[in-house]
Tab-separated table of N, CA, C and O in Angstrom:
chain	number	residue	atom	x	y	z
A	1	THR	N	-160.030	88.791	112.159
A	1	THR	CA	-160.990	87.717	112.224
A	1	THR	C	-161.366	87.251	110.821
A	1	THR	O	-161.085	87.964	109.843
A	2	PHE	N	-162.003	86.079	110.765
A	2	PHE	CA	-162.398	85.551	109.452
A	2	PHE	C	-163.347	86.538	108.695
A	2	PHE	O	-163.220	86.767	107.529
A	3	SER	N	-164.290	87.096	109.451
A	3	SER	CA	-165.293	87.947	108.730
A	3	SER	C	-164.655	89.233	108.266
A	3	SER	O	-165.028	89.739	107.223
A	4	GLN	N	-163.627	89.736	108.960
A	4	GLN	CA	-162.963	90.947	108.481
A	4	GLN	C	-161.995	90.660	107.356
A	4	GLN	O	-161.696	91.497	106.552
A	5	SER	N	-161.442	89.430	107.294
A	5	SER	CA	-160.471	89.140	106.321
A	5	SER	C	-161.107	88.851	104.938
A	5	SER	O	-160.401	88.844	103.937
A	6	GLY	N	-162.394	88.677	104.880
A	6	GLY	CA	-163.064	88.460	103.634
A	6	GLY	C	-163.074	87.029	103.179
A	6	GLY	O	-163.468	86.698	102.078
A	7	VAL	N	-162.631	86.113	104.048
A	7	VAL	CA	-162.578	84.695	103.680
A	7	VAL	C	-163.931	84.151	103.324
A	7	VAL	O	-164.073	83.348	102.403
A	8	PHE	N	-165.009	84.647	103.985
A	8	PHE	CA	-166.353	84.176	103.677
A	8	PHE	C	-166.863	84.678	102.318
A	8	PHE	O	-167.714	84.079	101.717
A	9	ARG	N	-166.308	85.777	101.814
A	9	ARG	CA	-166.727	86.296	100.548
A	9	ARG	C	-166.321	85.393	99.392
A	9	ARG	O	-166.826	85.488	98.288
A	10	LYS	N	-165.427	84.452	99.648
A	10	LYS	CA	-165.004	83.484	98.656
A	10	LYS	C	-166.006	82.321	98.472
A	10	LYS	O	-165.910	81.551	97.536
A	11	LEU	N	-166.926	82.197	99.394
A	11	LEU	CA	-167.942	81.173	99.370
A	11	LEU	C	-169.113	81.603	98.413
A	11	LEU	O	-169.351	82.783	98.281
A	12	PRO	N	-169.757	80.591	97.814
A	12	PRO	CA	-170.996	80.954	97.055
A	12	PRO	C	-172.006	81.601	98.051
A	12	PRO	O	-172.030	81.243	99.223
A	13	PRO	N	-172.763	82.576	97.549
A	13	PRO	CA	-173.665	83.328	98.426
A	13	PRO	C	-174.598	82.431	99.317
A	13	PRO	O	-174.778	82.749	100.508
A	14	LYS	N	-175.057	81.331	98.794
A	14	LYS	CA	-175.927	80.488	99.592
A	14	LYS	C	-175.193	79.754	100.731
A	14	LYS	O	-175.775	79.253	101.658
A	15	GLU	N	-173.870	79.685	100.658
A	15	GLU	CA	-173.052	79.024	101.661
A	15	GLU	C	-172.435	80.002	102.668
A	15	GLU	O	-171.835	79.591	103.622
A	16	ASP	N	-172.555	81.302	102.402
A	16	ASP	CA	-171.953	82.338	103.256
A	16	ASP	C	-172.773	82.422	104.535
A	16	ASP	O	-173.971	82.755	104.495
A	17	PRO	N	-172.185	82.055	105.715
A	17	PRO	CA	-172.929	82.125	106.953
A	17	PRO	C	-173.307	83.555	107.309
A	17	PRO	O	-172.488	84.468	107.237
A	18	THR	N	-174.593	83.741	107.693
A	18	THR	CA	-175.045	85.094	108.051
A	18	THR	C	-174.795	85.366	109.513
A	18	THR	O	-174.917	86.529	109.951
A	19	PHE	N	-174.523	84.346	110.284
A	19	PHE	CA	-174.367	84.492	111.769
A	19	PHE	C	-173.012	83.917	112.074
A	19	PHE	O	-172.796	82.726	111.942
A	20	ARG	N	-172.092	84.740	112.631
A	20	ARG	CA	-170.747	84.266	112.949
A	20	ARG	C	-170.399	84.750	114.357
A	20	ARG	O	-170.722	85.839	114.740
A	21	TRP	N	-169.789	83.844	115.100
A	21	TRP	CA	-169.332	84.216	116.436
A	21	TRP	C	-168.291	83.192	116.866
A	21	TRP	O	-168.182	82.109	116.324
A	22	ILE	N	-167.586	83.587	117.938
A	22	ILE	CA	-166.695	82.657	118.603
A	22	ILE	C	-167.005	82.800	120.133
A	22	ILE	O	-167.196	83.912	120.583
A	23	TYR	N	-167.083	81.669	120.744
A	23	TYR	CA	-167.346	81.668	122.219
A	23	TYR	C	-166.227	80.937	122.879
A	23	TYR	O	-165.892	79.801	122.525
A	24	ILE	N	-165.614	81.564	123.815
A	24	ILE	CA	-164.575	80.981	124.611
A	24	ILE	C	-164.998	81.007	126.066
A	24	ILE	O	-165.281	82.076	126.624
A	25	GLY	N	-165.126	79.834	126.685
A	25	GLY	CA	-165.684	79.775	128.042
A	25	GLY	C	-164.649	79.268	129.032
A	25	GLY	O	-163.778	78.440	128.723
A	26	PRO	N	-164.799	79.769	130.262
A	26	PRO	CA	-163.879	79.297	131.342
A	26	PRO	C	-164.328	77.919	131.815
A	26	PRO	O	-165.418	77.437	131.502
A	27	GLY	N	-163.514	77.305	132.654
A	27	GLY	CA	-163.857	76.035	133.237
A	27	GLY	C	-165.209	76.078	133.933
A	27	GLY	O	-165.514	77.077	134.537
A	28	GLY	N	-165.960	75.027	133.792
A	28	GLY	CA	-167.271	74.947	134.474
A	28	GLY	C	-168.367	75.621	133.659
A	28	GLY	O	-169.520	75.713	134.130
A	29	SER	N	-168.114	76.115	132.453
A	29	SER	CA	-169.162	76.787	131.634
A	29	SER	C	-170.263	75.795	131.335
A	29	SER	O	-169.990	74.637	131.086
A	30	ARG	N	-171.478	76.303	131.344
A	30	ARG	CA	-172.635	75.523	130.963
A	30	ARG	C	-173.567	76.288	130.034
A	30	ARG	O	-173.589	77.518	130.135
A	31	THR	N	-174.224	75.574	129.220
A	31	THR	CA	-175.169	76.203	128.288
A	31	THR	C	-176.471	75.412	128.418
A	31	THR	O	-176.478	74.187	128.390
A	32	PRO	N	-177.631	76.068	128.520
A	32	PRO	CA	-178.854	75.376	128.589
A	32	PRO	C	-179.191	74.710	127.237
A	32	PRO	O	-178.657	75.049	126.218
A	33	LEU	N	-180.094	73.734	127.291
A	33	LEU	CA	-180.564	73.045	126.111
A	33	LEU	C	-181.042	74.076	125.073
A	33	LEU	O	-181.847	74.954	125.436
A	34	HIS	N	-180.605	73.976	123.853
A	34	HIS	CA	-180.997	74.912	122.813
A	34	HIS	C	-180.680	74.384	121.444
A	34	HIS	O	-179.935	73.383	121.312
A	35	VAL	N	-181.252	75.007	120.433
A	35	VAL	CA	-180.876	74.809	119.007
A	35	VAL	C	-180.148	76.098	118.638
A	35	VAL	O	-180.645	77.185	118.958
A	36	ASP	N	-179.005	76.008	117.975
A	36	ASP	CA	-178.208	77.181	117.664
A	36	ASP	C	-179.044	78.171	116.822
A	36	ASP	O	-179.834	77.754	115.994
A	37	PRO	N	-178.847	79.468	117.037
A	37	PRO	CA	-179.594	80.463	116.283
A	37	PRO	C	-179.316	80.419	114.812
A	37	PRO	O	-178.227	80.026	114.353
A	38	CYS	N	-180.303	80.795	114.037
A	38	CYS	CA	-180.189	80.828	112.586
A	38	CYS	C	-179.881	79.466	111.999
A	38	CYS	O	-179.387	79.371	110.875
A	39	LEU	N	-180.082	78.393	112.768
A	39	LEU	CA	-179.821	77.022	112.319
A	39	LEU	C	-178.410	76.889	111.733
A	39	LEU	O	-178.156	76.328	110.670
A	40	THR	N	-177.435	77.448	112.430
A	40	THR	CA	-176.046	77.360	112.041
A	40	THR	C	-175.452	75.991	112.433
A	40	THR	O	-175.925	75.303	113.306
A	41	HIS	N	-174.415	75.629	111.673
A	41	HIS	CA	-173.576	74.490	112.115
A	41	HIS	C	-172.635	74.974	113.210
A	41	HIS	O	-172.228	76.124	113.190
A	42	ALA	N	-172.337	74.145	114.130
A	42	ALA	CA	-171.459	74.537	115.227
A	42	ALA	C	-170.174	73.698	115.174
A	42	ALA	O	-170.259	72.459	115.181
A	43	TRP	N	-169.072	74.328	115.128
A	43	TRP	CA	-167.748	73.651	115.236
A	43	TRP	C	-167.240	73.880	116.685
A	43	TRP	O	-167.053	75.030	117.062
A	44	LEU	N	-167.065	72.830	117.407
A	44	LEU	CA	-166.651	72.923	118.787
A	44	LEU	C	-165.232	72.363	118.917
A	44	LEU	O	-165.001	71.196	118.585
A	45	ALA	N	-164.295	73.207	119.278
A	45	ALA	CA	-162.923	72.780	119.450
A	45	ALA	C	-162.522	72.895	120.885
A	45	ALA	O	-162.716	73.933	121.532
A	46	GLN	N	-161.959	71.840	121.427
A	46	GLN	CA	-161.518	71.818	122.823
A	46	GLN	C	-160.013	72.104	122.872
A	46	GLN	O	-159.252	71.399	122.238
A	47	ILE	N	-159.661	73.142	123.579
A	47	ILE	CA	-158.273	73.562	123.618
A	47	ILE	C	-157.585	72.994	124.898
A	47	ILE	O	-156.480	72.442	124.857
A	48	ARG	N	-158.286	73.170	126.032
A	48	ARG	CA	-157.727	72.721	127.265
A	48	ARG	C	-158.824	72.163	128.142
A	48	ARG	O	-159.992	72.558	128.075
A	49	GLY	N	-158.484	71.159	128.963
A	49	GLY	CA	-159.509	70.516	129.832
A	49	GLY	C	-160.433	69.619	129.044
A	49	GLY	O	-160.118	69.263	127.888
A	50	HIS	N	-161.576	69.302	129.628
A	50	HIS	CA	-162.500	68.411	128.981
A	50	HIS	C	-163.891	69.087	129.040
A	50	HIS	O	-164.168	69.894	129.915
A	51	LYS	N	-164.693	68.782	128.070
A	51	LYS	CA	-166.053	69.360	127.960
A	51	LYS	C	-167.033	68.264	127.618
A	51	LYS	O	-166.814	67.527	126.652
A	52	ARG	N	-168.087	68.172	128.377
A	52	ARG	CA	-169.166	67.159	128.151
A	52	ARG	C	-170.318	67.829	127.424
A	52	ARG	O	-170.781	68.868	127.864
A	53	PHE	N	-170.732	67.193	126.344
A	53	PHE	CA	-171.900	67.667	125.565
A	53	PHE	C	-172.912	66.548	125.602
A	53	PHE	O	-172.581	65.390	125.488
A	54	VAL	N	-174.185	66.941	125.713
A	54	VAL	CA	-175.304	66.005	125.601
A	54	VAL	C	-176.146	66.536	124.455
A	54	VAL	O	-176.669	67.638	124.531
A	55	LEU	N	-176.205	65.740	123.404
A	55	LEU	CA	-176.956	66.105	122.204
A	55	LEU	C	-178.181	65.202	122.075
A	55	LEU	O	-178.145	64.053	122.505
A	56	TYR	N	-179.204	65.754	121.452
A	56	TYR	CA	-180.402	64.999	121.182
A	56	TYR	C	-180.721	65.090	119.691
A	56	TYR	O	-180.632	66.139	119.114
A	57	PRO	N	-181.110	63.958	119.072
A	57	PRO	CA	-181.444	64.003	117.670
A	57	PRO	C	-182.602	64.966	117.393
A	57	PRO	O	-183.474	65.125	118.281
A	58	PRO	N	-182.612	65.650	116.278
A	58	PRO	CA	-183.737	66.597	115.985
A	58	PRO	C	-185.131	65.918	116.106
A	58	PRO	O	-186.068	66.545	116.485
A	59	SER	N	-185.168	64.635	115.784
A	59	SER	CA	-186.449	63.919	115.874
A	59	SER	C	-186.968	63.824	117.311
A	59	SER	O	-188.131	63.496	117.521
A	60	ASP	N	-186.121	64.064	118.321
A	60	ASP	CA	-186.532	64.035	119.727
A	60	ASP	C	-187.094	65.328	120.214
A	60	ASP	O	-187.429	65.440	121.433
A	61	LEU	N	-187.192	66.344	119.387
A	61	LEU	CA	-187.639	67.665	119.832
A	61	LEU	C	-188.976	67.584	120.566
A	61	LEU	O	-189.194	68.279	121.604
A	62	LYS	N	-189.846	66.712	120.094
A	62	LYS	CA	-191.168	66.567	120.756
A	62	LYS	C	-191.105	66.137	122.210
A	62	LYS	O	-192.020	66.369	122.993
A	63	TYR	N	-189.981	65.543	122.608
A	63	TYR	CA	-189.784	65.119	123.995
A	63	TYR	C	-189.154	66.192	124.881
A	63	TYR	O	-189.091	66.040	126.060
A	64	LEU	N	-188.636	67.220	124.255
A	64	LEU	CA	-187.802	68.207	124.942
A	64	LEU	C	-188.511	69.534	125.166
A	64	LEU	O	-188.041	70.367	125.922
A	65	VAL	N	-189.659	69.777	124.508
A	65	VAL	CA	-190.367	71.015	124.630
A	65	VAL	C	-191.852	70.738	125.028
A	65	VAL	O	-192.333	69.651	124.779
A	66	HIS	N	-192.455	71.733	125.661
A	66	HIS	CA	-193.846	71.574	126.050
A	66	HIS	C	-194.696	71.992	124.858
A	66	HIS	O	-194.339	73.011	124.167
A	67	PRO	N	-195.796	71.323	124.618
A	67	PRO	CA	-196.637	71.679	123.428
A	67	PRO	C	-197.139	73.140	123.440
A	67	PRO	O	-197.349	73.727	122.374
A	68	SER	N	-197.242	73.731	124.625
A	68	SER	CA	-197.726	75.140	124.718
A	68	SER	C	-196.603	76.138	124.524
A	68	SER	O	-196.798	77.339	124.580
A	69	GLY	N	-195.324	75.635	124.382
A	69	GLY	CA	-194.219	76.537	124.165
A	69	GLY	C	-193.441	76.763	125.455
A	69	GLY	O	-193.598	76.004	126.454
A	70	GLY	N	-192.681	77.837	125.451
A	70	GLY	CA	-191.871	78.165	126.625
A	70	GLY	C	-190.494	77.518	126.540
A	70	GLY	O	-190.082	76.971	125.496
A	71	ALA	N	-189.786	77.569	127.641
A	71	ALA	CA	-188.396	77.028	127.687
A	71	ALA	C	-188.407	75.515	127.521
A	71	ALA	O	-189.351	74.867	127.981
A	72	PRO	N	-187.359	74.946	126.943
A	72	PRO	CA	-187.259	73.528	126.849
A	72	PRO	C	-186.950	72.938	128.225
A	72	PRO	O	-186.583	73.607	129.136
A	73	VAL	N	-187.069	71.617	128.327
A	73	VAL	CA	-186.748	70.896	129.565
A	73	VAL	C	-185.307	71.158	129.977
A	73	VAL	O	-184.443	71.373	129.141
A	74	ASP	N	-185.066	71.087	131.236
A	74	ASP	CA	-183.672	71.126	131.761
A	74	ASP	C	-183.308	69.679	132.003
A	74	ASP	O	-183.778	69.035	132.922
A	75	PRO	N	-182.448	69.092	131.117
A	75	PRO	CA	-182.112	67.703	131.226
A	75	PRO	C	-181.467	67.323	132.534
A	75	PRO	O	-181.533	66.166	132.974
A	76	ARG	N	-180.811	68.298	133.219
A	76	ARG	CA	-180.184	67.996	134.510
A	76	ARG	C	-181.190	67.845	135.634
A	76	ARG	O	-180.926	67.129	136.601
A	77	LYS	N	-182.320	68.578	135.517
A	77	LYS	CA	-183.390	68.522	136.508
A	77	LYS	C	-184.723	68.532	135.835
A	77	LYS	O	-185.422	69.531	135.888
A	78	PRO	N	-185.061	67.447	135.128
A	78	PRO	CA	-186.321	67.470	134.340
A	78	PRO	C	-187.574	67.505	135.237
A	78	PRO	O	-187.675	66.761	136.207
A	79	ASP	N	-188.526	68.374	134.883
A	79	ASP	CA	-189.793	68.456	135.526
A	79	ASP	C	-190.714	67.477	134.762
A	79	ASP	O	-191.243	67.847	133.684
A	80	LEU	N	-190.855	66.257	135.246
A	80	LEU	CA	-191.580	65.269	134.463
A	80	LEU	C	-193.114	65.479	134.451
A	80	LEU	O	-193.806	64.884	133.648
A	81	GLU	N	-193.578	66.358	135.324
A	81	GLU	CA	-195.018	66.721	135.241
A	81	GLU	C	-195.263	67.601	134.039
A	81	GLU	O	-196.227	67.455	133.328
A	82	ARG	N	-194.342	68.539	133.803
A	82	ARG	CA	-194.473	69.454	132.647
A	82	ARG	C	-193.959	68.795	131.386
A	82	ARG	O	-194.465	69.102	130.292
A	83	TYR	N	-192.994	67.921	131.428
A	83	TYR	CA	-192.405	67.247	130.281
A	83	TYR	C	-192.519	65.774	130.431
A	83	TYR	O	-191.489	65.054	130.539
A	84	PRO	N	-193.678	65.200	130.412
A	84	PRO	CA	-193.858	63.749	130.673
A	84	PRO	C	-193.239	62.874	129.618
A	84	PRO	O	-192.964	61.694	129.867
A	85	LEU	N	-192.957	63.412	128.402
A	85	LEU	CA	-192.370	62.613	127.325
A	85	LEU	C	-190.866	62.588	127.358
A	85	LEU	O	-190.198	61.836	126.654
A	86	PHE	N	-190.264	63.380	128.266
A	86	PHE	CA	-188.793	63.503	128.281
A	86	PHE	C	-188.079	62.174	128.451
A	86	PHE	O	-187.050	61.922	127.781
A	87	PRO	N	-188.566	61.217	129.256
A	87	PRO	CA	-187.832	59.956	129.361
A	87	PRO	C	-187.651	59.160	128.046
A	87	PRO	O	-186.746	58.365	127.915
A	88	ALA	N	-188.449	59.530	127.030
A	88	ALA	CA	-188.320	58.833	125.732
A	88	ALA	C	-187.210	59.459	124.892
A	88	ALA	O	-186.836	58.882	123.847
A	89	ALA	N	-186.677	60.611	125.278
A	89	ALA	CA	-185.593	61.234	124.523
A	89	ALA	C	-184.349	60.429	124.615
A	89	ALA	O	-184.098	59.681	125.565
A	90	ARG	N	-183.562	60.411	123.456
A	90	ARG	CA	-182.363	59.558	123.405
A	90	ARG	C	-181.110	60.445	123.383
A	90	ARG	O	-180.610	60.876	122.369
A	91	PRO	N	-180.530	60.716	124.572
A	91	PRO	CA	-179.355	61.583	124.620
A	91	PRO	C	-178.137	60.899	124.050
A	91	PRO	O	-177.959	59.660	124.131
A	92	ILE	N	-177.291	61.676	123.422
A	92	ILE	CA	-175.962	61.207	122.901
A	92	ILE	C	-174.943	62.047	123.630
A	92	ILE	O	-174.909	63.254	123.550
A	93	GLU	N	-174.115	61.355	124.420
A	93	GLU	CA	-173.127	62.070	125.216
A	93	GLU	C	-171.780	62.017	124.547
A	93	GLU	O	-171.341	60.991	124.033
A	94	VAL	N	-171.164	63.171	124.472
A	94	VAL	CA	-169.801	63.340	123.871
A	94	VAL	C	-168.879	64.000	124.888
A	94	VAL	O	-169.273	65.000	125.492
A	95	LEU	N	-167.690	63.484	125.054
A	95	LEU	CA	-166.723	64.097	125.923
A	95	LEU	C	-165.521	64.516	125.038
A	95	LEU	O	-164.883	63.666	124.483
A	96	LEU	N	-165.316	65.831	124.980
A	96	LEU	CA	-164.201	66.356	124.199
A	96	LEU	C	-162.983	66.490	125.067
A	96	LEU	O	-163.095	66.970	126.237
A	97	ALA	N	-161.832	66.141	124.570
A	97	ALA	CA	-160.550	66.284	125.219
A	97	ALA	C	-159.716	67.283	124.454
A	97	ALA	O	-160.079	67.615	123.313
A	98	PRO	N	-158.643	67.826	124.985
A	98	PRO	CA	-157.808	68.796	124.265
A	98	PRO	C	-157.435	68.267	122.857
A	98	PRO	O	-157.017	67.106	122.733
A	99	GLY	N	-157.655	69.094	121.876
A	99	GLY	CA	-157.343	68.735	120.520
A	99	GLY	C	-158.500	68.140	119.732
A	99	GLY	O	-158.440	67.954	118.544
A	100	ASP	N	-159.618	67.791	120.438
A	100	ASP	CA	-160.813	67.242	119.768
A	100	ASP	C	-161.590	68.338	119.088
A	100	ASP	O	-161.663	69.479	119.550
A	101	LEU	N	-162.295	67.960	118.055
A	101	LEU	CA	-163.187	68.845	117.296
A	101	LEU	C	-164.491	68.162	117.061
A	101	LEU	O	-164.479	66.970	116.648
A	102	LEU	N	-165.555	68.802	117.300
A	102	LEU	CA	-166.895	68.252	117.088
A	102	LEU	C	-167.692	69.167	116.178
A	102	LEU	O	-167.807	70.371	116.457
A	103	LEU	N	-168.345	68.597	115.155
A	103	LEU	CA	-169.236	69.347	114.289
A	103	LEU	C	-170.651	68.964	114.701
A	103	LEU	O	-171.039	67.805	114.702
A	104	VAL	N	-171.441	69.956	115.072
A	104	VAL	CA	-172.842	69.737	115.382
A	104	VAL	C	-173.645	70.342	114.199
A	104	VAL	O	-173.662	71.569	114.061
A	105	PRO	N	-174.266	69.525	113.360
A	105	PRO	CA	-174.964	70.048	112.211
A	105	PRO	C	-176.129	70.891	112.594
A	105	PRO	O	-176.742	70.762	113.692
A	106	ALA	N	-176.513	71.774	111.697
A	106	ALA	CA	-177.679	72.657	111.926
A	106	ALA	C	-178.877	71.826	112.330
A	106	ALA	O	-179.126	70.778	111.758
A	107	GLY	N	-179.636	72.343	113.299
A	107	GLY	CA	-180.842	71.635	113.740
A	107	GLY	C	-180.665	70.749	114.935
A	107	GLY	O	-181.632	70.268	115.542
A	108	TRP	N	-179.403	70.420	115.295
A	108	TRP	CA	-179.111	69.607	116.460
A	108	TRP	C	-179.017	70.385	117.672
A	108	TRP	O	-178.684	71.516	117.678
């Protein structure tokens, strides 16, 4: 793996990612709305099939979470009583096809 090969040790210390992982999901995989841990950048590569992503600008965070905390809204089934500001959120939909690569910057 990259972390075992020492490739990250060639980076300046401030650029060395502290959190590394690879996720490979089967068809139909879903992930709830979230911001990646440790504010990492995410590189998403589609190998087979298609994958739909719905991204929200960081400035829309106020529309996606409840002021008292807790889980963010479920965009597929939004509870508009709990998240009345959700309709103001501006989703950006991306459909990846085989061979596509998407970079999601930290904070998105």
